[in-house]
Amino acid sequence: MKTLVLNSGSSSIKYSLFEMDDQSVLAAGVIESIGGSHSLHRYKIGSDSAISQTLALADHAQGLHTLFSGLQHNAILQDAAELFCIGHRVVHGGELFRQPVIIDSRVTEKISELSALAPLHNPANVQGIQQALNEFGSVPQVAVFDTAFHQTLPQHAYHYALPRSWYDDFAIRRYGFHGTSHYYVAKKAAEHLARPLAELNLITLHLGNGCSITAIENGKSVDTSMGMTPMEGLMMGTRCGDIDPALSFYVERIAGLSSAEIEQLLNRSSGLKGVCGENDMRAVHRLAESGDQQAQLALDMFAYRIKKYLGAYFAVLGKVDAIVFTGGIGENDSWLRAQCCANLAALGIAIDEEKNTSARAECLDISARQQAVAVLVIRTNEELEIALQSVDCVLNGGS
Ligand code: AMP
């Protein structure tokens, strides 16, 4: 049973083709700079080494065509009819989409309407969906939403203390993101602990270019650090995370910046990059090791803010069975994990330094012995989770 997962950005398409019988990746790739004369297609067939092609791809339709021809050329997929379904990553499902849904024209229209809440992402997702419907019209297609897992947040967690009419009229509330990743690693944690997810309280930390932390009670998301947009919460590669909202009015006055300029600066020039000039965590570490004090400050701030949220979510949950680190930073950065968990023995959290620095695995338990809280490092796999949810949705007739 073959399933294609598509993640369409404004000028890119990321894809993975799975054989669902054994969950193996038949092919995976990314097409970037669509719309230019130097579009780049990088892909891997199974475990072969990566292939790169430079092409001129005018639009997503040509991108999908290239993707499909590549799969045909490498004898991975001869005919679209071999696909059981296609799963699309969609960033914002608002309050409407609480679970995956089979795509039809009404669904596409609704995702498009939600573009006001995610202007950078939903229009690109819709574009990818429309082109995929044109290219592979006979294959069932499913939308899987980044926000869906957090639709279980209680009202007291998702409301902002703002005029009620802002929620009623403009849908302003906290939504949360990275839901597919938080849910995937939560399931894997339950497998590792050999207990049903529905009986577990977890704190999951997705630390990549974007960062978020989620409190999971009895298997359900009850709070998460990203809010109405992915800017709220933890410090990130280029996003500021939590700030005093009044500071943007101050900068507007004192520096004469427009709100669009401030938004851009908070999104693209803040976080690690704002503090030390680098947004890639490996580069930040290299700078800090060379004695750069701003880089060390960026690392300390990054870890401190995670620790504050850990404490807050501990209080939210009361009892925590496991903390799960995932994402490029969470999975690889043993220094950061140690910082975040330092001096938390009173909460039942302590890690074993040797386990913490041991080689990567799908799931690594780095807790010190006899601690109440397991500390796990789990490799996320959002593409596989989208494929699994898409197949499930099609088998269950779209619900
Ligand atoms: P992601 O968005 O999940 O791909 O994660 C990207 C982030 O992971 C970037 O900040 C990378 O620098 C970071 N990252 C990848 N490998 C490592 C590593 N070995 N140590 C620290 N950070 C890493």
Coordinates of C-alpha atoms and ligand atoms in Angstrom, one line a residue:
M1 CA 0.0 0.0 0.0
K2 CA 1.8 3.1 -1.3
T3 CA 1.1 6.5 0.2
L4 CA 2.6 9.8 -0.9
V5 CA 3.0 12.7 1.6
L6 CA 3.2 16.2 0.3
N7 CA 4.3 19.4 2.2
S8 CA 3.8 22.3 -0.1
G9 CA 5.4 25.7 0.7
S10 CA 5.2 28.9 -1.3
S11 CA 8.1 27.9 -3.6
S12 CA 8.8 24.3 -2.5
I13 CA 7.4 20.8 -2.3
K14 CA 8.7 18.3 0.2
Y15 CA 7.6 14.7 -0.4
S16 CA 8.0 11.2 0.9
L17 CA 6.6 8.0 -0.7
F18 CA 5.9 5.3 1.9
E19 CA 5.3 1.5 1.5
M20 CA 2.8 1.4 4.4
D21 CA 3.0 -2.4 4.7
D22 CA 6.4 -2.1 6.4
Q23 CA 6.5 1.7 6.8
S24 CA 9.6 1.9 4.6
V25 CA 10.5 5.1 2.7
L26 CA 10.6 4.3 -1.1
A27 CA 11.6 7.8 -2.0
A28 CA 11.9 11.2 -0.4
G29 CA 12.9 14.6 -1.8
V30 CA 12.4 18.3 -1.9
I31 CA 11.9 20.6 -4.8
E32 CA 13.0 24.2 -4.0
S33 CA 13.0 27.6 -5.7
I34 CA 9.9 26.8 -7.8
G35 CA 9.1 29.7 -10.0
G36 CA 12.7 30.4 -10.9
S37 CA 15.1 29.3 -13.6
H38 CA 17.2 27.4 -11.1
S39 CA 14.7 25.1 -9.2
L40 CA 16.5 22.4 -7.3
H41 CA 15.3 18.9 -7.0
R42 CA 17.1 16.8 -4.4
Y43 CA 15.9 13.3 -3.7
K44 CA 16.8 9.8 -2.5
I45 CA 15.5 6.5 -3.7
G46 CA 15.3 4.2 -0.7
S47 CA 18.7 4.2 1.0
D48 CA 20.7 5.2 -2.2
S49 CA 22.8 8.3 -2.1
A50 CA 21.0 11.6 -2.8
I51 CA 20.6 12.9 -6.3
S52 CA 20.4 16.6 -7.3
Q53 CA 19.0 18.2 -10.4
T54 CA 18.7 21.8 -11.4
L55 CA 15.7 22.6 -13.5
A56 CA 13.5 25.5 -14.5
L57 CA 10.1 24.9 -12.9
A58 CA 7.5 27.6 -13.5
D59 CA 5.0 26.5 -10.9
H60 CA 3.9 23.7 -8.5
A61 CA 2.2 21.9 -11.3
Q62 CA 5.5 21.4 -13.0
G63 CA 7.1 20.6 -9.7
L64 CA 4.6 17.7 -9.1
H65 CA 5.1 16.6 -12.7
T66 CA 8.9 16.4 -12.1
L67 CA 8.3 14.5 -8.9
F68 CA 6.1 12.0 -10.5
S69 CA 8.4 11.5 -13.6
G70 CA 11.3 10.9 -11.2
L71 CA 9.3 8.2 -9.4
Q72 CA 8.4 6.6 -12.8
H73 CA 11.9 6.9 -14.1
N74 CA 13.3 5.1 -11.0
A75 CA 10.6 2.4 -11.4
I76 CA 9.2 3.3 -7.9
L77 CA 5.7 4.2 -9.1
Q78 CA 4.5 3.4 -12.6
D79 CA 1.0 4.7 -12.4
A80 CA -0.8 7.1 -10.0
A81 CA -3.4 4.3 -9.5
E82 CA -0.8 2.5 -7.4
L83 CA -1.2 5.1 -4.7
F84 CA -3.6 4.2 -1.9
C85 CA -3.8 7.9 -1.0
I86 CA -2.0 11.2 -0.7
G87 CA -1.6 13.0 2.6
H88 CA -1.1 16.8 2.6
R89 CA 0.4 18.6 5.5
V90 CA -1.8 21.7 6.2
V91 CA -0.6 24.2 8.8
H92 CA -3.8 25.7 10.0
G93 CA -7.1 24.0 10.5
G94 CA -8.6 26.6 12.8
E95 CA -11.4 25.3 15.0
L96 CA -13.0 23.6 12.1
F97 CA -10.6 20.7 11.5
R98 CA -10.0 18.6 14.6
Q99 CA -8.9 15.6 12.7
P100 CA -7.7 14.6 9.2
V101 CA -10.3 15.0 6.5
I102 CA -10.7 13.7 2.9
I103 CA -10.2 16.6 0.6
D104 CA -13.1 17.8 -1.7
S105 CA -13.8 21.3 -3.0
R106 CA -15.6 22.3 0.2
V107 CA -12.6 21.3 2.3
T108 CA -10.2 23.2 0.0
E109 CA -12.4 26.2 0.2
K110 CA -12.4 26.1 4.0
I111 CA -8.6 25.7 4.2
S112 CA -8.3 28.7 1.9
E113 CA -10.7 30.7 4.2
L114 CA -8.3 29.9 7.1
S115 CA -5.5 31.7 5.2
A116 CA -6.2 34.8 7.3
L117 CA -4.8 32.9 10.3
A118 CA -1.8 31.5 8.5
P119 CA -1.1 33.8 5.5
L120 CA 2.4 32.4 4.9
H121 CA 1.3 28.7 4.9
N122 CA -2.3 27.9 4.1
P123 CA -2.3 29.6 0.6
A124 CA 0.8 27.5 -0.3
N125 CA -0.8 24.4 1.1
V126 CA -4.0 25.0 -1.0
Q127 CA -1.9 25.6 -4.1
G128 CA -0.2 22.2 -3.6
I129 CA -3.5 20.5 -2.9
Q130 CA -5.1 22.0 -6.1
Q131 CA -2.2 20.9 -8.3
A132 CA -2.1 17.4 -6.7
L133 CA -5.9 17.1 -7.4
N134 CA -5.2 18.0 -11.1
E135 CA -2.2 15.6 -11.3
F136 CA -3.6 12.7 -9.3
G137 CA -7.3 13.4 -9.4
S138 CA -8.4 9.7 -9.0
V139 CA -6.4 9.2 -5.8
P140 CA -8.0 9.9 -2.4
Q141 CA -6.3 12.9 -0.8
V142 CA -6.3 13.8 2.8
A143 CA -5.5 17.0 4.7
V144 CA -3.6 16.5 8.0
F145 CA -3.5 19.6 10.2
D146 CA -0.6 20.9 12.3
T147 CA -3.1 22.4 14.7
A148 CA -5.5 19.4 15.1
F149 CA -3.8 17.7 18.0
H150 CA -4.2 20.8 20.1
Q151 CA -7.9 21.1 19.6
T152 CA -8.4 19.4 22.9
L153 CA -6.9 22.4 24.8
P154 CA -9.4 23.6 27.4
Q155 CA -10.9 27.1 27.1
H156 CA -8.8 28.4 30.0
A157 CA -5.7 27.4 28.1
Y158 CA -6.6 28.6 24.6
H159 CA -8.2 32.0 25.4
Y160 CA -6.2 35.1 25.6
A161 CA -7.1 37.7 28.2
L162 CA -8.4 40.0 25.4
P163 CA -11.8 41.6 24.5
R164 CA -14.2 38.7 23.9
S165 CA -15.3 40.1 20.6
W166 CA -11.8 39.5 19.2
Y167 CA -12.4 35.8 19.6
D168 CA -16.0 36.0 18.4
D169 CA -15.3 38.2 15.4
F170 CA -11.7 37.4 14.4
A171 CA -11.1 33.8 15.8
I172 CA -8.2 35.2 17.9
R173 CA -7.2 32.4 20.3
R174 CA -4.3 30.1 20.9
Y175 CA -4.2 27.2 18.4
G176 CA -0.7 25.6 18.8
F177 CA 1.3 24.0 16.0
H178 CA 3.7 21.0 15.5
G179 CA 0.8 18.8 16.5
T180 CA 1.7 15.9 14.2
S181 CA 5.2 15.7 15.7
H182 CA 4.0 16.0 19.3
Y183 CA 1.4 13.3 18.7
Y184 CA 3.9 11.0 16.9
V185 CA 6.5 11.1 19.7
A186 CA 3.8 10.8 22.4
K187 CA 2.7 7.5 20.7
K188 CA 6.3 6.3 20.6
A189 CA 6.8 7.2 24.2
A190 CA 3.8 5.2 25.1
E191 CA 5.2 2.2 23.2
H192 CA 8.5 2.6 25.0
L193 CA 6.9 2.8 28.4
A194 CA 4.6 -0.1 27.4
R195 CA 1.5 1.8 28.6
P196 CA -1.5 3.1 26.8
L197 CA -1.1 6.7 25.7
A198 CA -4.6 7.4 27.2
E199 CA -3.1 6.8 30.7
L200 CA 0.0 8.9 30.3
N201 CA 0.9 12.5 31.2
L202 CA 3.8 13.7 29.1
I203 CA 5.7 16.9 28.3
T204 CA 6.9 16.8 24.7
L205 CA 9.5 19.3 23.4
H206 CA 9.8 19.8 19.7
L207 CA 13.0 21.7 19.3
G208 CA 14.0 22.4 15.7
N209 CA 14.1 25.6 13.7
G210 CA 10.7 26.2 15.2
C211 CA 10.3 25.2 18.8
S212 CA 7.2 24.3 20.9
I213 CA 6.5 22.4 24.1
T214 CA 3.2 20.6 24.9
A215 CA 1.6 19.4 28.0
I216 CA -0.3 16.1 27.4
E217 CA -2.7 14.8 29.9
N218 CA -4.1 11.3 29.5
G219 CA -2.9 11.3 25.9
K220 CA -4.5 14.7 25.0
S221 CA -2.9 18.0 24.5
V222 CA -4.0 20.4 27.3
D223 CA -1.5 23.2 26.7
T224 CA 1.1 24.1 24.2
S225 CA 3.5 27.0 23.9
M226 CA 2.8 28.3 20.4
G227 CA -0.4 30.4 20.2
M228 CA -2.4 32.1 17.5
T229 CA 0.7 32.0 15.4
P230 CA 3.9 30.0 15.6
M231 CA 5.7 33.1 17.1
E232 CA 4.6 32.6 20.7
G233 CA 6.3 30.5 23.3
L234 CA 9.9 29.3 23.3
M235 CA 12.9 31.1 21.8
M236 CA 13.5 29.7 18.3
G237 CA 16.0 29.9 15.5
T238 CA 14.8 33.3 14.2
R239 CA 11.5 33.8 16.1
C240 CA 11.3 35.7 19.3
G241 CA 8.9 33.6 21.4
D242 CA 7.2 35.2 24.3
I243 CA 7.7 38.9 24.6
D244 CA 5.9 41.9 26.1
P245 CA 3.3 42.9 23.4
A246 CA 3.8 46.5 24.4
L247 CA 7.4 46.5 23.1
S248 CA 6.3 46.5 19.5
F249 CA 4.4 49.8 20.0
Y250 CA 7.5 51.2 21.7
V251 CA 9.7 50.2 18.8
E252 CA 7.2 51.6 16.4
R253 CA 7.4 55.0 18.1
I254 CA 11.1 55.1 18.9
A255 CA 12.6 53.6 15.7
G256 CA 9.8 54.6 13.3
L257 CA 9.3 51.1 12.1
S258 CA 6.0 50.0 10.5
S259 CA 4.1 47.0 12.0
A260 CA 5.0 45.0 8.9
E261 CA 8.6 45.6 9.5
I262 CA 8.3 44.8 13.2
E263 CA 6.5 41.5 12.3
Q264 CA 9.3 40.6 9.9
L265 CA 12.0 41.4 12.5
L266 CA 10.2 39.3 15.2
N267 CA 9.8 36.4 12.8
R268 CA 13.0 36.4 10.9
S269 CA 15.7 38.3 12.8
S270 CA 15.0 37.4 16.4
G271 CA 15.5 34.3 18.5
L272 CA 19.1 32.8 18.4
K273 CA 19.8 34.9 15.3
G274 CA 18.8 38.1 16.9
V275 CA 20.9 37.5 20.0
C276 CA 24.1 36.1 18.4
G277 CA 23.7 36.4 14.6
E278 CA 23.4 32.7 13.9
N279 CA 20.2 30.7 13.8
D280 CA 21.6 27.2 13.2
M281 CA 22.2 25.7 16.7
R282 CA 25.4 23.9 15.6
A283 CA 26.9 27.3 14.5
V284 CA 25.8 28.9 17.8
H285 CA 27.6 26.2 19.7
R286 CA 30.8 26.7 17.5
L287 CA 30.7 30.4 18.2
A288 CA 30.2 29.9 22.0
E289 CA 33.1 27.4 22.0
S290 CA 35.3 30.0 20.4
G291 CA 34.5 32.4 23.3
D292 CA 31.7 34.5 21.8
Q293 CA 29.7 35.7 24.7
Q294 CA 26.6 36.6 22.8
A295 CA 26.4 33.0 21.5
Q296 CA 26.8 31.7 25.1
L297 CA 24.0 34.1 26.1
A298 CA 21.8 32.8 23.3
L299 CA 22.3 29.2 24.5
D300 CA 21.6 30.1 28.1
M301 CA 18.5 32.0 27.2
F302 CA 17.3 29.2 25.0
A303 CA 17.7 26.6 27.7
Y304 CA 16.4 28.8 30.5
R305 CA 13.1 29.5 28.6
I306 CA 12.6 25.8 28.0
K307 CA 13.1 25.1 31.7
K308 CA 10.5 27.8 32.7
Y309 CA 8.0 26.0 30.5
L310 CA 8.9 22.6 31.9
G311 CA 8.2 24.0 35.4
A312 CA 4.9 25.5 34.2
Y313 CA 3.7 22.3 32.5
F314 CA 4.7 20.3 35.5
A315 CA 2.4 22.4 37.6
V316 CA -0.4 22.1 34.9
L317 CA -0.1 18.3 34.9
G318 CA 0.6 17.5 38.5
K319 CA 2.1 14.2 37.7
V320 CA 4.4 13.6 34.7
D321 CA 5.3 10.2 33.4
A322 CA 7.9 11.3 30.8
I323 CA 9.6 14.3 29.1
V324 CA 10.3 13.7 25.4
F325 CA 12.9 15.6 23.4
T326 CA 12.5 15.7 19.6
G327 CA 13.3 17.8 16.5
G328 CA 16.8 18.6 15.1
I329 CA 18.0 20.2 18.4
G330 CA 16.1 18.0 20.8
E331 CA 17.4 14.9 19.2
N332 CA 21.0 15.9 18.8
D333 CA 22.0 18.5 21.4
S334 CA 23.0 16.7 24.6
W335 CA 24.4 19.9 26.1
L336 CA 21.0 21.5 25.8
R337 CA 19.1 18.5 27.2
A338 CA 21.4 18.5 30.2
Q339 CA 20.9 22.2 30.8
C340 CA 17.1 21.9 30.6
C341 CA 17.0 19.0 33.1
A342 CA 19.7 20.3 35.5
N343 CA 18.7 20.7 39.2
L344 CA 15.2 19.3 38.7
A345 CA 15.7 16.2 40.9
A346 CA 13.0 17.6 43.3
L347 CA 10.5 17.1 40.4
G348 CA 11.8 13.5 39.8
I349 CA 13.8 14.6 36.7
A350 CA 17.5 13.6 36.4
I351 CA 19.4 12.4 33.4
D352 CA 22.3 10.0 33.1
E353 CA 25.2 11.9 31.4
E354 CA 26.6 8.8 29.7
K355 CA 23.2 7.8 28.3
N356 CA 22.6 11.4 27.3
T357 CA 25.7 11.5 25.1
S358 CA 25.3 8.0 23.6
A359 CA 24.7 7.4 20.0
R360 CA 21.3 8.5 18.4
A361 CA 18.5 5.9 18.3
E362 CA 14.8 5.9 17.4
C363 CA 14.1 6.1 21.1
L364 CA 16.7 6.7 23.7
D365 CA 15.9 6.7 27.5
I366 CA 18.4 9.0 29.1
S367 CA 16.9 9.1 32.6
A368 CA 19.0 8.4 35.6
R369 CA 17.9 5.3 37.5
Q370 CA 15.0 5.4 39.9
Q371 CA 13.6 8.7 38.8
A372 CA 9.9 9.3 38.8
V373 CA 10.0 10.9 35.3
A374 CA 11.4 9.1 32.3
V375 CA 13.5 11.4 30.0
L376 CA 13.3 10.2 26.4
V377 CA 14.9 11.3 23.1
I378 CA 12.7 10.2 20.3
R379 CA 13.3 10.8 16.6
T380 CA 10.2 12.5 15.2
N381 CA 8.7 11.5 11.8
E382 CA 6.0 13.9 10.8
E383 CA 5.8 12.5 7.3
L384 CA 5.2 8.9 8.5
E385 CA 2.5 10.2 11.0
I386 CA 0.8 12.1 8.1
A387 CA 0.9 8.9 6.0
L388 CA -0.5 6.8 8.9
Q389 CA -3.3 9.3 9.6
S390 CA -4.2 9.7 5.9
V391 CA -4.5 5.9 5.4
D392 CA -6.6 5.7 8.6
C393 CA -8.8 8.5 7.4
V394 CA -9.4 6.8 4.0
L395 CA -10.0 3.4 5.6
N396 CA -12.6 5.0 7.9
G397 CA -14.4 6.8 5.2
G398 CA -13.0 10.3 6.0
S399 CA -13.8 10.6 9.7
Ligands
AMP1 P1 14.7 20.8 12.4 O1 14.0 22.0 12.1 O2 14.0 19.8 13.2 O3 15.3 20.2 11.1 O4 16.0 21.2 13.2 C1 17.0 22.1 12.8 C2 17.9 22.6 14.0 O5 18.5 21.4 14.5 C3 19.0 23.5 13.5 O6 19.1 24.6 14.5 C4 20.2 22.6 13.6 O7 21.3 23.4 13.9 C5 19.8 21.7 14.8 N1 20.7 20.6 14.8 C6 20.9 19.6 13.9 N2 21.9 18.8 14.3 C7 22.3 19.2 15.5 C8 23.4 18.8 16.4 N3 24.1 17.7 16.1 N4 23.6 19.5 17.5 C9 22.8 20.6 17.8 N5 21.8 21.1 16.9 C10 21.6 20.4 15.8

